[in-house]
XYZ file of C-alpha atoms in Angstrom:
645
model
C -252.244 137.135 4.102
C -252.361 136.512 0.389
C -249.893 136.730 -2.038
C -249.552 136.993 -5.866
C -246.929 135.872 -7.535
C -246.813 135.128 -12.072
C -246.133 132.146 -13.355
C -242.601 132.844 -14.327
C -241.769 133.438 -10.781
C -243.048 130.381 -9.085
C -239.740 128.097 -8.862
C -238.080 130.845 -7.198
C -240.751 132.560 -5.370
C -241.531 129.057 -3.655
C -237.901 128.028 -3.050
C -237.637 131.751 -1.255
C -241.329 131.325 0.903
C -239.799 127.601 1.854
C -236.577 129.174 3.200
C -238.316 131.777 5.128
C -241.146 129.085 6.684
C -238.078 127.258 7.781
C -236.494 130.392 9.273
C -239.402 131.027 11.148
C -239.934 127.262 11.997
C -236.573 127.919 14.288
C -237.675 130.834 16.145
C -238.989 130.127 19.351
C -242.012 132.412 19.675
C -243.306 130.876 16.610
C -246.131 127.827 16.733
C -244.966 125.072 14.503
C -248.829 124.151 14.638
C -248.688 127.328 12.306
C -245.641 126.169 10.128
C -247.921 122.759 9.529
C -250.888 124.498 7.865
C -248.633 124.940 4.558
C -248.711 122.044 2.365
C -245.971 122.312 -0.553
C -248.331 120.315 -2.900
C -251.091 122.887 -3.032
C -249.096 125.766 -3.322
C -247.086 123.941 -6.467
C -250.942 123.081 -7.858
C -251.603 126.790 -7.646
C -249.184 127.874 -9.654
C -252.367 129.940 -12.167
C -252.128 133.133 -9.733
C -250.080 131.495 -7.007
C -252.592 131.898 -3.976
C -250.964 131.257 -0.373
C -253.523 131.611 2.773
C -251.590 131.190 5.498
C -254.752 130.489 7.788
C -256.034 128.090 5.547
C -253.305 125.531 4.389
C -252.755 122.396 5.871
C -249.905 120.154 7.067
C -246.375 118.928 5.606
C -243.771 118.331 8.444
C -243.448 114.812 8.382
C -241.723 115.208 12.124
C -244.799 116.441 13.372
C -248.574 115.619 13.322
C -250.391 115.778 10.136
C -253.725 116.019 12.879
C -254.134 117.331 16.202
C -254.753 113.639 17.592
C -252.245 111.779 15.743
C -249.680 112.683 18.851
C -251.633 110.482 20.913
C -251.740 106.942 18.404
C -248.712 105.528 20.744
C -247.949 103.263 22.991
C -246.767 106.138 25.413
C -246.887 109.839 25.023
C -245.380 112.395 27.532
C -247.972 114.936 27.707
C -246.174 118.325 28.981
C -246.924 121.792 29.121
C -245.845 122.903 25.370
C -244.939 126.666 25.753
C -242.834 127.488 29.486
C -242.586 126.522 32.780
C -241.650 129.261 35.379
C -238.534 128.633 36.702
C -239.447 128.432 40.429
C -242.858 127.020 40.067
C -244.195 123.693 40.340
C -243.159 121.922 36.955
C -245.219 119.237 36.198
C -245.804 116.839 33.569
C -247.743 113.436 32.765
C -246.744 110.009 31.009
C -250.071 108.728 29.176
C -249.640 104.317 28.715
C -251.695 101.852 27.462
C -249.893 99.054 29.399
C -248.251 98.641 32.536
C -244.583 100.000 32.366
C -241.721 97.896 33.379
C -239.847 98.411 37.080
C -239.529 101.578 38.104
C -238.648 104.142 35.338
C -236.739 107.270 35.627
C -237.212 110.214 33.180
C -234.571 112.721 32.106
C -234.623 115.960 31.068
C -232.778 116.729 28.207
C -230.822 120.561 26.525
C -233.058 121.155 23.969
C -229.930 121.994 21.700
C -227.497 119.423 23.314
C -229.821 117.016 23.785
C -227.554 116.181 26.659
C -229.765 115.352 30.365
C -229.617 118.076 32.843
C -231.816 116.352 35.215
C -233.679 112.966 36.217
C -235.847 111.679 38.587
C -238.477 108.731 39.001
C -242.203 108.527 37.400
C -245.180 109.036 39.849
C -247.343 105.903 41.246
C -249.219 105.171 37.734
C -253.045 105.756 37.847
C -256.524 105.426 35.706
C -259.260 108.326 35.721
C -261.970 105.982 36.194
C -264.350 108.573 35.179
C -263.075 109.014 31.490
C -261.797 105.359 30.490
C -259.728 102.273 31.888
C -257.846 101.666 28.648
C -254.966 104.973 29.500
C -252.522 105.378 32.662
C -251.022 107.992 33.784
C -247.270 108.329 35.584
C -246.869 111.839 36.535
C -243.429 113.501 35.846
C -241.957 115.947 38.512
C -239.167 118.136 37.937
C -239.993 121.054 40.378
C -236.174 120.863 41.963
C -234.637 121.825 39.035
C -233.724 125.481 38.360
C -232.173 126.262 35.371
C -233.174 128.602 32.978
C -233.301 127.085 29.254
C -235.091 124.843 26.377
C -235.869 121.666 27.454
C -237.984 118.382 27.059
C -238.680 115.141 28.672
C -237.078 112.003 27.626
C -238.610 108.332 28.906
C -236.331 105.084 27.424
C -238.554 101.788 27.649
C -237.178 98.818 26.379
C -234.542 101.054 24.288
C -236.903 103.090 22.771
C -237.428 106.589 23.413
C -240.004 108.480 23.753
C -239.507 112.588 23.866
C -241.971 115.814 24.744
C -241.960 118.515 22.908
C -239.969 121.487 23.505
C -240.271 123.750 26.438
C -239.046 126.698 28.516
C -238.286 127.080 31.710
C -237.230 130.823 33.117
C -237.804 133.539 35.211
C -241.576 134.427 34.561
C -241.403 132.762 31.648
C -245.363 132.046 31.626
C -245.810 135.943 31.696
C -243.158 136.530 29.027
C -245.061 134.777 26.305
C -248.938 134.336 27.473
C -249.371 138.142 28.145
C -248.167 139.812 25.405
C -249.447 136.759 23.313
C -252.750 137.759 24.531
C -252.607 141.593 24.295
C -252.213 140.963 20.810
C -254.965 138.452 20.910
C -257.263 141.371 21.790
C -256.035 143.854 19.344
C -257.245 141.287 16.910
C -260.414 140.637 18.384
C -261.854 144.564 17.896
C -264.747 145.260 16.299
C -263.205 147.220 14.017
C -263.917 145.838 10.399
C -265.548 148.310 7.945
C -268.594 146.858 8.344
C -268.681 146.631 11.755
C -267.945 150.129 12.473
C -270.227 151.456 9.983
C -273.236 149.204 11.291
C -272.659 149.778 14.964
C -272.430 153.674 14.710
C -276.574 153.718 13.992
C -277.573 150.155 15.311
C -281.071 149.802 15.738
C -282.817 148.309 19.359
C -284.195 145.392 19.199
C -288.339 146.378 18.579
C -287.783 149.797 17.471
C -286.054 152.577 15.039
C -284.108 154.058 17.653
C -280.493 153.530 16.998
C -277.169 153.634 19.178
C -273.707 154.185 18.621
C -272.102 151.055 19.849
C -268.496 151.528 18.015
C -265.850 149.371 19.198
C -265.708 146.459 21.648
C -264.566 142.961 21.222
C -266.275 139.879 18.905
C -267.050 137.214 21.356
C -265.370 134.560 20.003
C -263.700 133.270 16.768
C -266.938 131.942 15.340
C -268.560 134.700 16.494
C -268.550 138.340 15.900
C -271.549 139.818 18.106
C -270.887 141.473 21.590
C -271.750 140.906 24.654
C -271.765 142.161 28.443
C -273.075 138.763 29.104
C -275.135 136.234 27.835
C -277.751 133.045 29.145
C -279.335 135.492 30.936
C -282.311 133.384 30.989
C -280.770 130.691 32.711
C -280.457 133.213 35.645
C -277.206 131.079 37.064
C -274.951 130.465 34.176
C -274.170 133.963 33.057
C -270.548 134.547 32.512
C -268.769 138.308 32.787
C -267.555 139.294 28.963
C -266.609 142.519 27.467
C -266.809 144.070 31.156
C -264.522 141.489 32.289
C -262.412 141.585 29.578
C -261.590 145.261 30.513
C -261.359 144.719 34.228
C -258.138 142.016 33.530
C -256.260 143.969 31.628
C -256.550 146.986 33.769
C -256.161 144.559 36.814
C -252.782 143.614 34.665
C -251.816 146.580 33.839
C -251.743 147.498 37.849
C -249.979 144.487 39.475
C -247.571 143.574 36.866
C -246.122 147.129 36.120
C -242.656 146.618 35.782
C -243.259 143.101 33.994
C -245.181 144.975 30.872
C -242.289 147.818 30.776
C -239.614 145.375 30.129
C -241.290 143.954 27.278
C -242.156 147.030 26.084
C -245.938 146.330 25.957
C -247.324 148.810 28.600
C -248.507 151.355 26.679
C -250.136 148.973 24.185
C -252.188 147.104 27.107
C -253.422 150.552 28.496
C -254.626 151.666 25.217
C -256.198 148.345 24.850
C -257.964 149.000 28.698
C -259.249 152.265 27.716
C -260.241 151.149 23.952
C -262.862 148.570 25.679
C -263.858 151.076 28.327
C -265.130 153.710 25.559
C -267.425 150.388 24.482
C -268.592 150.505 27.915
C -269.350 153.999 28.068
C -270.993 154.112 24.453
C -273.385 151.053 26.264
C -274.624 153.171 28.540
C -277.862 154.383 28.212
C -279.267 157.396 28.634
C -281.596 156.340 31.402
C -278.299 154.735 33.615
C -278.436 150.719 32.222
C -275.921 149.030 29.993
C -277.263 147.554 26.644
C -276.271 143.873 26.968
C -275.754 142.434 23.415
C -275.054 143.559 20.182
C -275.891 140.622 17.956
C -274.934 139.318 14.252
C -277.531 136.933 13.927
C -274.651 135.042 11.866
C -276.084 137.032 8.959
C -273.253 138.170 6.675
C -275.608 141.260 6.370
C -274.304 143.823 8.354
C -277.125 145.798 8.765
C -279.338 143.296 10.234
C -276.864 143.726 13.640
C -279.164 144.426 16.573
C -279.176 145.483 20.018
C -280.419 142.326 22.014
C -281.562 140.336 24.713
C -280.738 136.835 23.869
C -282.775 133.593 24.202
C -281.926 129.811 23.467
C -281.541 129.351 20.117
C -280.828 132.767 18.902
C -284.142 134.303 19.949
C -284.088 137.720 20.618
C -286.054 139.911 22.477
C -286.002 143.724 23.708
C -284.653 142.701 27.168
C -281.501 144.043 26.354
C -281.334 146.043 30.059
C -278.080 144.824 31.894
C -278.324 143.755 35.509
C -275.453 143.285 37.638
C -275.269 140.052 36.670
C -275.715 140.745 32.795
C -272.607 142.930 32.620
C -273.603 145.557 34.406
C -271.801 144.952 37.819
C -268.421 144.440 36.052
C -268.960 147.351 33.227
C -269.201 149.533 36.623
C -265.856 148.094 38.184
C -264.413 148.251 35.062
C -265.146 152.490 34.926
C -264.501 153.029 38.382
C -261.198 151.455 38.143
C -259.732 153.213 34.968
C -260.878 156.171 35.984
C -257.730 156.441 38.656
C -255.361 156.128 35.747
C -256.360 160.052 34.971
C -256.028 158.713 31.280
C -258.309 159.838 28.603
C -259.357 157.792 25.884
C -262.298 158.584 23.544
C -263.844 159.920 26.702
C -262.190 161.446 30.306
C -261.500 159.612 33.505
C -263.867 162.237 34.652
C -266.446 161.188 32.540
C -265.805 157.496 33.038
C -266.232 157.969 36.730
C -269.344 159.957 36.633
C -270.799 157.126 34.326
C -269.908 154.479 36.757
C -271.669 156.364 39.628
C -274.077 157.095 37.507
C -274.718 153.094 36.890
C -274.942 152.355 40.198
C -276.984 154.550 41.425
C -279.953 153.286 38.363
C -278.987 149.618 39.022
C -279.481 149.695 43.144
C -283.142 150.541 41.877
C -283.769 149.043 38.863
C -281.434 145.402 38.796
C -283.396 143.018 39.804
C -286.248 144.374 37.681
C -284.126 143.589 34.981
C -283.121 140.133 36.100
C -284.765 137.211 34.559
C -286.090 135.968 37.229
C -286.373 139.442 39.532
C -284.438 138.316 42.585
C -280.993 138.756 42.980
C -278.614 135.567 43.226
C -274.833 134.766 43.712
C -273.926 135.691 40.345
C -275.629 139.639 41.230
C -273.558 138.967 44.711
C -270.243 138.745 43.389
C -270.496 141.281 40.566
C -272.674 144.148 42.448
C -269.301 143.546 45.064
C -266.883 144.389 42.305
C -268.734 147.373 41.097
C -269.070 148.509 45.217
C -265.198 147.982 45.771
C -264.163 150.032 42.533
C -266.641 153.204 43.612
C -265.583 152.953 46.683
C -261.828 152.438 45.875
C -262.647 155.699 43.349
C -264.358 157.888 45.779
C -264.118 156.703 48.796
C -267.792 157.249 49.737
C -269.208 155.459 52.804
C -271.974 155.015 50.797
C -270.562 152.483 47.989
C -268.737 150.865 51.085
C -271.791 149.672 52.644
C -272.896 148.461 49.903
C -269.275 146.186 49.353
C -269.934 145.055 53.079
C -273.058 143.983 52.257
C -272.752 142.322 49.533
C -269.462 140.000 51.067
C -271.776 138.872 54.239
C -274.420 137.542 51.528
C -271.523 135.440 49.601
C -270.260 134.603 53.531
C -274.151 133.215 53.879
C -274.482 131.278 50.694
C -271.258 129.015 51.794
C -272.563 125.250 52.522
C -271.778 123.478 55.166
C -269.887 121.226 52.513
C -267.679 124.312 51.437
C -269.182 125.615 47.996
C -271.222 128.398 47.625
C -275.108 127.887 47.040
C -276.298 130.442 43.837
C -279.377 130.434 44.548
C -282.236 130.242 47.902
C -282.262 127.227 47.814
C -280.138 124.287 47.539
C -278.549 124.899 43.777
C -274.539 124.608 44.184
C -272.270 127.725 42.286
C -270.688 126.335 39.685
C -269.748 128.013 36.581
C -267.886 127.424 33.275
C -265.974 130.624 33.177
C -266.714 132.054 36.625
C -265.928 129.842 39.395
C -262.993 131.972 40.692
C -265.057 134.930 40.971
C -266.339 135.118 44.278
C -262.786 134.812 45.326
C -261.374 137.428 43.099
C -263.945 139.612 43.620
C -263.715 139.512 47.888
C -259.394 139.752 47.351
C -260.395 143.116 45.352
C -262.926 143.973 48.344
C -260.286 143.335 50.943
C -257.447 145.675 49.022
C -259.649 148.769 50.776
C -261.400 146.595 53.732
C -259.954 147.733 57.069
C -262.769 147.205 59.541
C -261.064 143.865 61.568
C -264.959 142.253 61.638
C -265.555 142.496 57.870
C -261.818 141.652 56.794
C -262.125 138.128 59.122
C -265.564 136.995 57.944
C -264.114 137.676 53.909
C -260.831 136.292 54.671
C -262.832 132.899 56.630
C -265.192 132.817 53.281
C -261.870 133.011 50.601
C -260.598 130.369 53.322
C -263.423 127.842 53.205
C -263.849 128.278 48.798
C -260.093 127.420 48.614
C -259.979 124.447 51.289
C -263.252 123.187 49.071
C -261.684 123.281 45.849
C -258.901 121.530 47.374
C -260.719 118.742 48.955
C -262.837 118.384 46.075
C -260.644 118.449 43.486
C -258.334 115.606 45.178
C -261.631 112.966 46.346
C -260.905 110.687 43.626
C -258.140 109.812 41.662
C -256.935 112.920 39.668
C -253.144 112.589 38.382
C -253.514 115.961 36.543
C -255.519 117.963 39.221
C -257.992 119.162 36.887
C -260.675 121.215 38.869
C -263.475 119.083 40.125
C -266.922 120.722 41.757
C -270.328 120.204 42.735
C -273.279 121.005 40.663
C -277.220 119.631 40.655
C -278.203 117.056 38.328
C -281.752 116.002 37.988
C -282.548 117.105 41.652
C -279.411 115.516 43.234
C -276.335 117.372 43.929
C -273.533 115.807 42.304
C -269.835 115.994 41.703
C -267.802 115.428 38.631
C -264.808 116.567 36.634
C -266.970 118.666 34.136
C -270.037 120.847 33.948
C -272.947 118.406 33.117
C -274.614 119.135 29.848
C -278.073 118.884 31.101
C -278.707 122.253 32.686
C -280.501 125.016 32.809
C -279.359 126.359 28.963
C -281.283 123.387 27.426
C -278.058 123.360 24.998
C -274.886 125.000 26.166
C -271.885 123.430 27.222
C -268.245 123.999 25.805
C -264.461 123.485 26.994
C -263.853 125.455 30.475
C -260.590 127.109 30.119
C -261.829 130.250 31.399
C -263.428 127.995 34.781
C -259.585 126.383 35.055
C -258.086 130.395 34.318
C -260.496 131.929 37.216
C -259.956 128.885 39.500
C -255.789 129.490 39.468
C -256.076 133.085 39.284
C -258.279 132.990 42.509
C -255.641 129.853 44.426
C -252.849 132.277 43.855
C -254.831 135.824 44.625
C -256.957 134.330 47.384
C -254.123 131.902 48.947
C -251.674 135.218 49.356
C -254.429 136.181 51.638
C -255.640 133.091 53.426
C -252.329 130.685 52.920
C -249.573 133.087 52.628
C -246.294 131.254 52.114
C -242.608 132.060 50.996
C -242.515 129.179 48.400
C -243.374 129.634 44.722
C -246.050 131.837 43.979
C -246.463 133.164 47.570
C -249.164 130.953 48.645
C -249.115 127.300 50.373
C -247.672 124.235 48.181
C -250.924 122.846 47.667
C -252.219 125.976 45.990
C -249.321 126.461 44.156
C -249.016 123.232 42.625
C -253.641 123.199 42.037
C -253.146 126.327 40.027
C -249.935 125.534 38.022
C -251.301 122.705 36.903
C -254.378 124.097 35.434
C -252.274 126.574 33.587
C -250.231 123.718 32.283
C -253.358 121.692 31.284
C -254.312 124.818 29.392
C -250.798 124.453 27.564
C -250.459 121.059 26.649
C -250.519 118.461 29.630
C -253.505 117.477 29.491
C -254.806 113.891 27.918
C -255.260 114.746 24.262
C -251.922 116.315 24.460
C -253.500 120.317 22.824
C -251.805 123.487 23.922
C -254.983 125.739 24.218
C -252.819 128.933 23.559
C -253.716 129.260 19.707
C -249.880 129.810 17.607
C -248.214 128.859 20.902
C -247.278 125.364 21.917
C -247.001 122.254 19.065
C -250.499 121.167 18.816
C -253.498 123.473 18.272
C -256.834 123.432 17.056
C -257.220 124.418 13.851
C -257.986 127.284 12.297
C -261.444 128.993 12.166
C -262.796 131.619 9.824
C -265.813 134.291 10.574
C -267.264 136.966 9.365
C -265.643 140.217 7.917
C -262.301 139.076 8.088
C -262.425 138.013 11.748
C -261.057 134.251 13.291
C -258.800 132.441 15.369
C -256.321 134.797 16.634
C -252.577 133.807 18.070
C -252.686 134.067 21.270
C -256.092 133.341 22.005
C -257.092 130.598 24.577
C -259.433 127.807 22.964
C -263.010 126.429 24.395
C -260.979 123.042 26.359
C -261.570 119.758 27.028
C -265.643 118.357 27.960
C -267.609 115.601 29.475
C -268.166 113.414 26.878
C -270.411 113.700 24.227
C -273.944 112.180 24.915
C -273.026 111.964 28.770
C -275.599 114.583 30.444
C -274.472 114.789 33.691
C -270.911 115.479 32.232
C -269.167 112.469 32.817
C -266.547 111.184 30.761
C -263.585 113.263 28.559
C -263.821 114.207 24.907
C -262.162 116.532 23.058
C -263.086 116.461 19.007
C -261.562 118.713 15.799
C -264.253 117.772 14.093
C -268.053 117.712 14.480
C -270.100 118.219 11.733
C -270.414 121.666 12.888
C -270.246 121.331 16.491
C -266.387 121.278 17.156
C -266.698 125.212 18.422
C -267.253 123.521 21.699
C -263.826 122.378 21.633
C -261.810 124.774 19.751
C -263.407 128.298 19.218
C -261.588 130.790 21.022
C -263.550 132.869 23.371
C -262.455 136.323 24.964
C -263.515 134.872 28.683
C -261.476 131.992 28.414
C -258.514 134.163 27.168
C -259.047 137.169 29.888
C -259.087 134.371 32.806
C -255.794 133.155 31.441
C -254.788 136.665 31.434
C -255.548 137.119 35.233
C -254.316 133.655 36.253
C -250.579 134.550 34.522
C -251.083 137.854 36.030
C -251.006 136.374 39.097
C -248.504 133.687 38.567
C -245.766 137.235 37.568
C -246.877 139.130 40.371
C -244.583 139.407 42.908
C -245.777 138.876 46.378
C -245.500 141.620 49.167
C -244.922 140.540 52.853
């Protein structure tokens, strides 16, 4: 927002915008990463016209960080989750040292307000992540016993000095309280709804020809970047992740288990309109001959009229392969009809309608799919997403024939389980491993087993949910992991390998980024999966080794993780800064952020890194992305669902 004040106004106009940053500065829904980005100096030299961008002013409190990284330039830093802690979760949180800390330490949780403790208890056994570097340790911080609602933060006294976390919640769903509405407005924000979007898209041209589309509406990808997809690496056959299709399937997934949740904060209504706003995008991508049109693409052009309807190549090529396959968006789009349609809610189109184009779908991508695919055989990634479409239909209609066709598609993610526990993606001997995905499979057989009732098929998806849990379990705790950040296997010059983070030499030639969405899928399918497979009466309904695996990826997402960076954009004390795009468009509050890598150079993805600043290349840190944000959005889901035994 701009504003324009005269000359004669400045003393007091400033004095009064200083008194209201500070106002907001105390309210507790309010980022003071935002309150940072004003800096009193400029706004004084501006005093011809008086311009304020609030999105694009830098730092003044001296309390805080003038950079994202200056948190971390001491000795010790307590690295905690930076937004809330629900109150009878795990609660977690990590001292980071450079040097061995004296005796045995006890931390204390302080009253925000009183600063008075409310709680202690002893630091973890202190360990070093070989794999990233042998100059940090890390003491974890444990405070799962206590169970009272409030502000809080950790306090550690070494050698009289203190050292304190930022602030924090703890409360009754208190994850789901601020990350979902956070996020529904995150989404608002991310239509494709500028002037020039809307007036491009309603005649945008295929990619090749002079036949144009309506393709109105829909999300921008990401906060760099404004174009739209179902999915994109299609070329890579094994990397694809689930976008605008997925998108829509969370919220409506949201909408459904966490009814009473959305009421009482009065945001129900606003996430269903959001559900059925993306699935009139999915209807307009349906073509007349039953496939989904995978991408519309900006080319980064500020032209708006050079938008195209795509298939997309390395390196921004573009081609007229723009025909979904299940795994390109087109399995999802259909689960994503089917499943709105039993709201009996009309948006720009009817339930009816939606329905009918979801059957519709189906029936064209049973012939036509793998004629579409890149590489003309089906894989995991077609598995997984022709099962969603199959369980929604059948869910929908309850036809025997989209049943079969669920059945059949759990036995083949059953058969691509190795002997070591992780699926194989491909024929051969490629492990599934995905940097938004990786919960999938899971989430998709849970969804399949809501409607399952045949004993044989229920036991052989409930044994495969089984066996991808106890594997990301044992392979997340084989080395020395304080944080229980999400390890997996993946192939790596013709050797299957395991490692903290996606290598960056793979089948992309170029692509690798943060994984929030691969930590959001991976907690969303411990907590949905483990109801199944681990039931439990403890926190979250599932085992305490699933609870405490998924609530600590959430938390890494929010601020406990090494570089000390909530991920939740305007949430939290540190976050990325801000990024601009085209046609008014950019980092949104309440959007999740890229993550945490390999290191840079290291192509088997070895390492940690985390940069700001890149000459350019930073987005793989801190661009937002929609499929990092709707993972988060089914992981919280989760976490706020109430279990039902």
């Amino acid at each position: 927002m701009i504003k324009r004040f005269s000359n004669a106004l400045i003393p007091q106009k400033l004095t009064l915008l200083l008194l209201f940053l500070l106002l907001i500065a105390t309210h507790d829904c309010v980022s003071a990463a935002f309150i940072r980005k004003l800096n009193v100096q400029e706004l004084v030299n501006k005093s011809n016209g008086f311009n304020v961008n609030f999105t694009t002013i830098s730092a003044i409190n001296a309390e805080e960080p003038q950079h994202p990284n200056d948190s971390l330039n001491q000795e010790i830093v307590i690295l905690a989750n930076q937004v809330a802690y629900n109150l009878d979760g795990p609660k977690t949180a990590m001292i980071k040292h450079r040097r061995a800390l004296p005796g045995i330490l006890k931390f204390e949780l302080l009253d925000a307000a009183t600063q008075k403790p409310v709680f202690s208890g002893k630091l973890g056994k202190a360990e070093q992540v070989a794999d990233w570097d042998l100059e940090n340790w890390y003491s974890p911080v444990d405070f799962t016993a206590f169970h009272q609602p409030g502000v809080y933060k950790i306090q550690l006294i070494v050698q009289d000095k203190k050292y304190q976390s930022y602030n924090f919640k703890i409360g009754v769903q208190a994850i789901g309280k601020i990350g979902i509405p956070a996020m529904v407005n995150f989404f608002n924000h991310q239509r494709a709804n500028s002037k020039e979007e809307l007036a491009a898209d309603k005649q945008i041209r295929l990619f090749g020809s002079d036949q144009t589309v309506n393709l109105q509406g829909g999300w921008c990808d990401a906060s760099g970047d404004i174009s739209k997809y179902f999915s994109h690496l299609a070329y890579t056959n094994y990397m694809l992740p689930q976008q605008i299709p997925m998108v829509d399937w969370s919220m409506i997934n949201t909408v459904e288990q966490v009814p009473d949740l959305l009421g009482e904060m009065n945001i129900k209504a606003k996430l269903e309109e959001e559900a059925l706003y993306g699935a009139d995008y999915i209807m307009r991508s349906l073509s007349p001959e039953g496939y989904f049109y995978m991408t519309v693409f900006s080319y980064f052009d500020k032209d708006p009229n050079a938008r195209r309807v795509v298939g997309l190549l390395a390196d921004s090529k573009t081609t007229s392969d723009y025909q979904c396959a299940y795994r390109e968006g087109g399995g999802v789009a259909i689960a994503a009809l089917a499943r709105i349609s039993k709201w009996n809610k009309d948006g720009a189109f009817s339930s009816a309608q939606y329905l009918a184009a979801a059957e519709r779908a189906f029936s064209h991508l049973q012939k036509f799919s793998t004629l579409y695919a890149d590489d003309g055989k089906d894989n995991i990634i077609d598995d997984y997403c022709a099962l969603m479409a199959a369980t929604e239909l059948w869910m929908a209609t309850g036809k025997t024939v989209y049943g079969d066709q669920a059945r059949k598609r759990s036995v083949n993610l059953k058969n691509r389980l190795a002997p070591e526990g992780y699926f194989i993606a491909n024929d051969a001997n490629r492990p599934f491993w995905h940097a938004a995905d990786a919960g999938l499979p899971v989430i998709a057989l849970a969804r399949y087993l809501d409607i399952e009732k045949e004993q044989l098929h229920r036991k052989m998806a409930l044994q495969t949910i089984k066996t991808a849990l106890d594997y990301n379990l044992k392979v997340t705790h084989q080395v020395i992991n304080p944080f229980g950040y999400a390890r997996q296997h993946f192939l790596y010059r013709g050797k299957v390998k395991d490692g903290f983070f996606i290598p960056h030499e793979n089948e992309s030639g170029w692509w690798w980024q943060g994984e929030d969405a691969r930590l959001g899928s991976l907690a969303a399918a411990a907590i949905v999966g483990g109801r199944l497979v681990y039931p439990d009466k403890g926190p979250l309904g599932v085992k305490p080794e699933l609870a405490i695996y998924a609530s600590k990826l959430v938390s890494w997402i929010l601020g406990s993780n090494p570089y000390n960076m909530c991920m939740l954009y305007g949430y939290g004390h540190n976050n990325v800064p801000y990024m601009s795009s085209m046609y008014g468009h950019g980092s949104g509050k309440g959007g999740i952020s890229n993550g945490i890598t390999g290191k840079d150079g290291k192509e088997d993805g070895s390492g940690i890194d985390f940069k700001v600043e890149d000459h350019g290349n930073e987005w793989r840190w801190s661009e937002q992305w929609i499929p990092h944000t709707s993972w988060f959005l089914q992981a919280v889901t989760a976490m706020s669902a109430n279990p039902d035994y």
